[in-house]
Every structure is written in C-alpha cells, then in structure tokens.
Coordinates of C-alpha atoms in Angstrom, one line a residue:
X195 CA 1.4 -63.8 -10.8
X196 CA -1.9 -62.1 -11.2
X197 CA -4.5 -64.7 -10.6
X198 CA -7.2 -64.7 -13.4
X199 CA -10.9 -64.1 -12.6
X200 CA -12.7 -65.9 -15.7
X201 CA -15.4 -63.7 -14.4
X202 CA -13.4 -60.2 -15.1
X203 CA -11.5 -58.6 -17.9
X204 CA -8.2 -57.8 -17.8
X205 CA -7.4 -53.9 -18.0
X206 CA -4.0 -52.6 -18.7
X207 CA -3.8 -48.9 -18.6
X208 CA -0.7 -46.6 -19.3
X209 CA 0.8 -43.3 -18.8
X210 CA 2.1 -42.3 -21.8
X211 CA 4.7 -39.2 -21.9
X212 CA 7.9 -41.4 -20.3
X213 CA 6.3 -45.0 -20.8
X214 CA 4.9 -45.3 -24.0
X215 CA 6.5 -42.7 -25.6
X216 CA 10.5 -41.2 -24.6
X217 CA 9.8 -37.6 -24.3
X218 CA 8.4 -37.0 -20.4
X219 CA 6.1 -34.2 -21.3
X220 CA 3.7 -34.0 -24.7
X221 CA 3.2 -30.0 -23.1
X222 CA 7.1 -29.6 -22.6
X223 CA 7.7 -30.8 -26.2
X224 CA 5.3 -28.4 -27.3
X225 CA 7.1 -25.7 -25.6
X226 CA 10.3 -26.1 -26.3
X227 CA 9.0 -26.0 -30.3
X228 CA 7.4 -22.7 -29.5
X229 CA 10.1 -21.0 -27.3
X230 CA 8.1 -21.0 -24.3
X231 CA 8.0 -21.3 -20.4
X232 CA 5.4 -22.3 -18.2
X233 CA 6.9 -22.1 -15.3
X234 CA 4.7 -19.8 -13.6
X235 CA 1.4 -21.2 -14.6
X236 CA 2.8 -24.6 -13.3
X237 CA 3.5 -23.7 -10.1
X238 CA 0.1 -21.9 -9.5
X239 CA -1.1 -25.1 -10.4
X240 CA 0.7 -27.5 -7.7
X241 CA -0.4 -24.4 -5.3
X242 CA -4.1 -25.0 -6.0
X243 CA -4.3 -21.1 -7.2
X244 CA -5.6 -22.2 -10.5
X245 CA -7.6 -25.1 -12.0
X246 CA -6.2 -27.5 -14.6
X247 CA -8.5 -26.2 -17.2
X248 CA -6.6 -22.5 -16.4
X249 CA -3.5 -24.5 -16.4
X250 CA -4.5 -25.8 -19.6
X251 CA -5.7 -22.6 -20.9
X252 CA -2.6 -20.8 -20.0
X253 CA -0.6 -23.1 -22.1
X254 CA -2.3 -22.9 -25.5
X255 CA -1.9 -18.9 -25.3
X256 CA 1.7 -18.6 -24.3
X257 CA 1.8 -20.5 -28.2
X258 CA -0.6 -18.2 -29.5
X259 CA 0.9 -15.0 -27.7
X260 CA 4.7 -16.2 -29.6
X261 CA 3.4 -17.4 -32.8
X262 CA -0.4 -15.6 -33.6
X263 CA -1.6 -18.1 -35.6
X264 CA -1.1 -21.9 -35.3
X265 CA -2.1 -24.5 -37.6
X266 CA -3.0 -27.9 -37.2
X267 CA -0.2 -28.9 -39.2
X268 CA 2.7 -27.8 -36.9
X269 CA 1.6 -30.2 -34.3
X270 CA 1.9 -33.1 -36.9
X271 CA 5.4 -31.7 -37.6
X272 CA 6.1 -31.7 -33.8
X273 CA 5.3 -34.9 -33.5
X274 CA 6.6 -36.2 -36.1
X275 CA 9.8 -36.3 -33.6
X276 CA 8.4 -37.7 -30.5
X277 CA 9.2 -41.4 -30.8
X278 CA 8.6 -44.3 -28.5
X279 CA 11.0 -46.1 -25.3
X280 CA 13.7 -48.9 -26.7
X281 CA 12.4 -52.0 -27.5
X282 CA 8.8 -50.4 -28.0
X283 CA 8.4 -53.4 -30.7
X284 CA 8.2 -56.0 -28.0
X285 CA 5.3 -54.3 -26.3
X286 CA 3.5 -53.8 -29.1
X287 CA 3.4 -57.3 -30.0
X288 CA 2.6 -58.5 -26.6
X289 CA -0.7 -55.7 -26.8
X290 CA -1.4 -57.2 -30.1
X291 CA -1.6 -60.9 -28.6
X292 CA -3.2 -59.7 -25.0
X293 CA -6.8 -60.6 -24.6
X294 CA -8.0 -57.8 -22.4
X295 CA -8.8 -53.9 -22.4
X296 CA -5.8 -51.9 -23.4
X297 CA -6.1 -47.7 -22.7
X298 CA -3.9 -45.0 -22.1
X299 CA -4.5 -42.2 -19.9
X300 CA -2.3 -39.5 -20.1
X301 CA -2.5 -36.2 -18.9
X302 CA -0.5 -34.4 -22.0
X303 CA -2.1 -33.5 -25.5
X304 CA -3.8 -35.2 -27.3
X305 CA -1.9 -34.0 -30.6
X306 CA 1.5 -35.7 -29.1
X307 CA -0.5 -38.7 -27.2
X308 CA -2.0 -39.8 -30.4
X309 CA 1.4 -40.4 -31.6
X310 CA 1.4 -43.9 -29.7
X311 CA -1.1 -45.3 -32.3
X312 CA 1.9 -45.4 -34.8
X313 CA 3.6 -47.7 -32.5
X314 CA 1.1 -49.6 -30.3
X315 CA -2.5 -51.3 -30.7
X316 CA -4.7 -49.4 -27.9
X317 CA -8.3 -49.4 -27.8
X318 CA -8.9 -46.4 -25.7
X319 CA -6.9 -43.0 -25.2
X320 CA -7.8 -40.7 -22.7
X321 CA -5.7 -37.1 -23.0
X322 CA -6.1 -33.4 -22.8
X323 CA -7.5 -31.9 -26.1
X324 CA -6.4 -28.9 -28.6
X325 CA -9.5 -27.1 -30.2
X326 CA -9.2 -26.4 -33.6
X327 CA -11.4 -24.2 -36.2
X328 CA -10.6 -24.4 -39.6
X329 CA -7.6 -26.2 -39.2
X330 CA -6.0 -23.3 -37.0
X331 CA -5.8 -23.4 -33.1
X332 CA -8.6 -21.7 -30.9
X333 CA -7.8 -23.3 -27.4
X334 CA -7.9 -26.1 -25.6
X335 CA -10.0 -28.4 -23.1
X336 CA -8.9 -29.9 -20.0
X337 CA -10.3 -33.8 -20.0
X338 CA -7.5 -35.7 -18.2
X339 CA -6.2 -33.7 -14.6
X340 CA -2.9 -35.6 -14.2
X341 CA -3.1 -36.3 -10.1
X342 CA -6.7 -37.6 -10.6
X343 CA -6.5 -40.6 -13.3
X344 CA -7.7 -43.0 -10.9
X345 CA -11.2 -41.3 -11.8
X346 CA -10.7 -42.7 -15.9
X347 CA -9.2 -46.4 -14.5
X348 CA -12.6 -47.0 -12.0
X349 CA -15.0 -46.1 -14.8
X350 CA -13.2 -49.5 -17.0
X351 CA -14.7 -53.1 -15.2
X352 CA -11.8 -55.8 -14.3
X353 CA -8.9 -56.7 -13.2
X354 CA -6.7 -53.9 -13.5
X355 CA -3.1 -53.2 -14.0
X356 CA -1.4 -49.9 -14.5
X357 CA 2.0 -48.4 -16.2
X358 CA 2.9 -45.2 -14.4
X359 CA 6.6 -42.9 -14.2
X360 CA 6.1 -40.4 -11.6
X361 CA 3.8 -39.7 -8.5
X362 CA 1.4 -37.7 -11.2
X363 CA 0.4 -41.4 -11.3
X364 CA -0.4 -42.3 -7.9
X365 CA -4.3 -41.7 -8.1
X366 CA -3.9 -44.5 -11.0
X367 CA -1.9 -46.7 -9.1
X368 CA -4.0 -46.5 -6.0
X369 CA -7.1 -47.7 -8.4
X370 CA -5.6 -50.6 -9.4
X371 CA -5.2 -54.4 -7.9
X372 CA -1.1 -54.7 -9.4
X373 CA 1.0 -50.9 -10.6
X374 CA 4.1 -50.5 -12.0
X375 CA 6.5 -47.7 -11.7
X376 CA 8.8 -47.5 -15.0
X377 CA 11.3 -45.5 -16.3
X378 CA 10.8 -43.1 -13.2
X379 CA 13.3 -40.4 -11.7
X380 CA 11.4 -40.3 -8.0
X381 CA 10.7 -43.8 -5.6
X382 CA 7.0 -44.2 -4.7
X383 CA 5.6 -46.1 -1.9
X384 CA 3.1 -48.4 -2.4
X385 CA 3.8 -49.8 -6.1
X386 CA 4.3 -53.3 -6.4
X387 CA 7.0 -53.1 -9.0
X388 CA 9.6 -51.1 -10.5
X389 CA 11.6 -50.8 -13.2
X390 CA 14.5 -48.7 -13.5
X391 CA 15.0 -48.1 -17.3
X392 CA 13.1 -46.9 -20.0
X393 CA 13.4 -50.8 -21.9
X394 CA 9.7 -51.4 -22.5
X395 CA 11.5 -55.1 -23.1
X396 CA 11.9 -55.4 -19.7
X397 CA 8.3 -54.1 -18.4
X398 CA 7.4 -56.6 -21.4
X399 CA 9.0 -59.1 -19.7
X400 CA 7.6 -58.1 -16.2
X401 CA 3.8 -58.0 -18.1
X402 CA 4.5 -61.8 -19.3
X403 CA 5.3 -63.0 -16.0
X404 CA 2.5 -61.5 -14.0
X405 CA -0.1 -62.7 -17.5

C-alpha cells in the first residue's frame, strides 16, 4: 500500500495510446487513415540522426505529401474510431472519486489523445500538437519526446504514481515513488507491478488496493 503523506498530493499520471485508450499509437492510427509509412523517419529517430521535433515534422508531411490538403475535420472523423481498453467505465469512476492530481502524458497527438476526455475525468493532458490555420493542417509541434516524460511527471508536487505500456515509459517510471506496467508486449525491470491485459478493471483494482 502506498502510505499517505497528509503533507503531499497524490499524482497519478498515464500513458495513454495502449492504457487509456486500445489503439497503441495515436501516430500509427493516423497513418494507417492516410496510407502512410514512417518507417524510415522512425528509425532515424531511435538512431539519434534526427530530433523528435524532425520526427515530428516528418510525420505531418508524409499526410500532407498523400492528401495536399487536410482539414481539421478528418482528425475528428479518425478519432471518432479510437475507443478506450475494456472496462474503461471502472476507471473512470474511480478518477471521478480520487482526491488527487490526475494527468496524462502521452507522446502521440494531441487530436487522438484528446479523445480520453470522452471517457475519463483528467485534469491535465500533456501530448504532441497538430497546427492548424483556418481549420486546415500547417504542421505540427513537438511538446512531449516519448523517452523523456519523466521531465512532465517532476514538474507535478507529490506523491506520484504512474501507468505506463512499454519502455517509451521508463523515464516516467523512474520519476515516480510506485509504476505500473499494463497491457505491455515487452518485460521491464524495475517496475513495481504489472499487469498482463488490457482490463483497466484490473489496474482499477490494483489502483484501489495501493489507495
């Protein structure tokens, strides 16, 4: 059990893409909508032979290369499919009745990410951003690098706990005082928990016990 400090909020933060929501990748969904790869621009990435912001960069043209212009509208279609993990319902109201900080930090988009306030009460969301101008797409802005949200947990004061599924999440782990690995396809050392599935029933369940 996580031992209270009357002193110090409690902070849960989240990944999102394969915690909150099913689909592992907001980008990937995106994507697959346009017909793309970024296969290439990926793997200069984990080389360190671009930034994230190129990474990010890279992305929004391979869209605007296939389809010329883009309009904020598709992306509400596109996520119009993205839905949450099973049992999402019993998380939510658990958030609902938690006294503490609630945040996501996600290194997707924020046009998918943003889905998760149809489903869950958070306070704070921390994502990658799309950059509009009159409603159409003009590029996009890299806010979240995804092996560095530890940076986004140790700006929040308290106790904190984090929600992670994969090592993109280590950074976040490592910056908090209880992590757990859910709904993950890899084994991490050094998390205190993990959970196998995607039921956010059972990391509700988990939440309870260590609350």
């Amino acid at each position: 059990m996580i031992i209270r400090d009357i002193m110090k909020e409690i902070v849960l933060a989240f990944d999102v893409d394969g915690v909150l929501l099913s689909s592992k990748s907001s980008w990937s969904t995106i994507h697959n909508y346009f017909g793309v790869n970024n296969g290439d621009s990926l793997r200069l990435y984990i080389e360190n032979r671009i930034s994230y912001e190129e990474f990010v960069d890279r992305d929004v043209n391979l869209w605007l290369q296939k389809r010329g212009k883009i309009h904020f509208n598709d992306f509400l279609e596109i996520s119009k499919n993205v839905i949450p993990n099973p049992n999402y319902q019993e998380l939510s109201e658990f958030l609902r009745e938690f006294n503490g900080k609630k945040i996501a930090i996600s290194g997707g988009v924020d046009v998918i990410v943003n889905r998760i306030m149809d489903f869950y009460p958070i306070d704070d969301i921390h994502s990658n951003k799309l950059i509009f101008n009159n409603g159409y797409l003009v590029g996009g802005k890299a806010y979240v690098e995804p092996s560095q949200k530890g940076k986004i947990l140790r700006s929040y004061e308290g106790k904190k706990i984090s929600v992670g599924d994969s090592s993109w999440d280590r950074d976040m782990f490592s910056n908090s005082d209880y992590s757990i690995l859910f709904n993950s396809d890899e084994d991490i050392e050094g998390v205190d928990l993990i959970i196998r599935n995607n039921d956010l029933g059972d990391l509700t369940r988990a939440l309870n016990d260590l609350l």
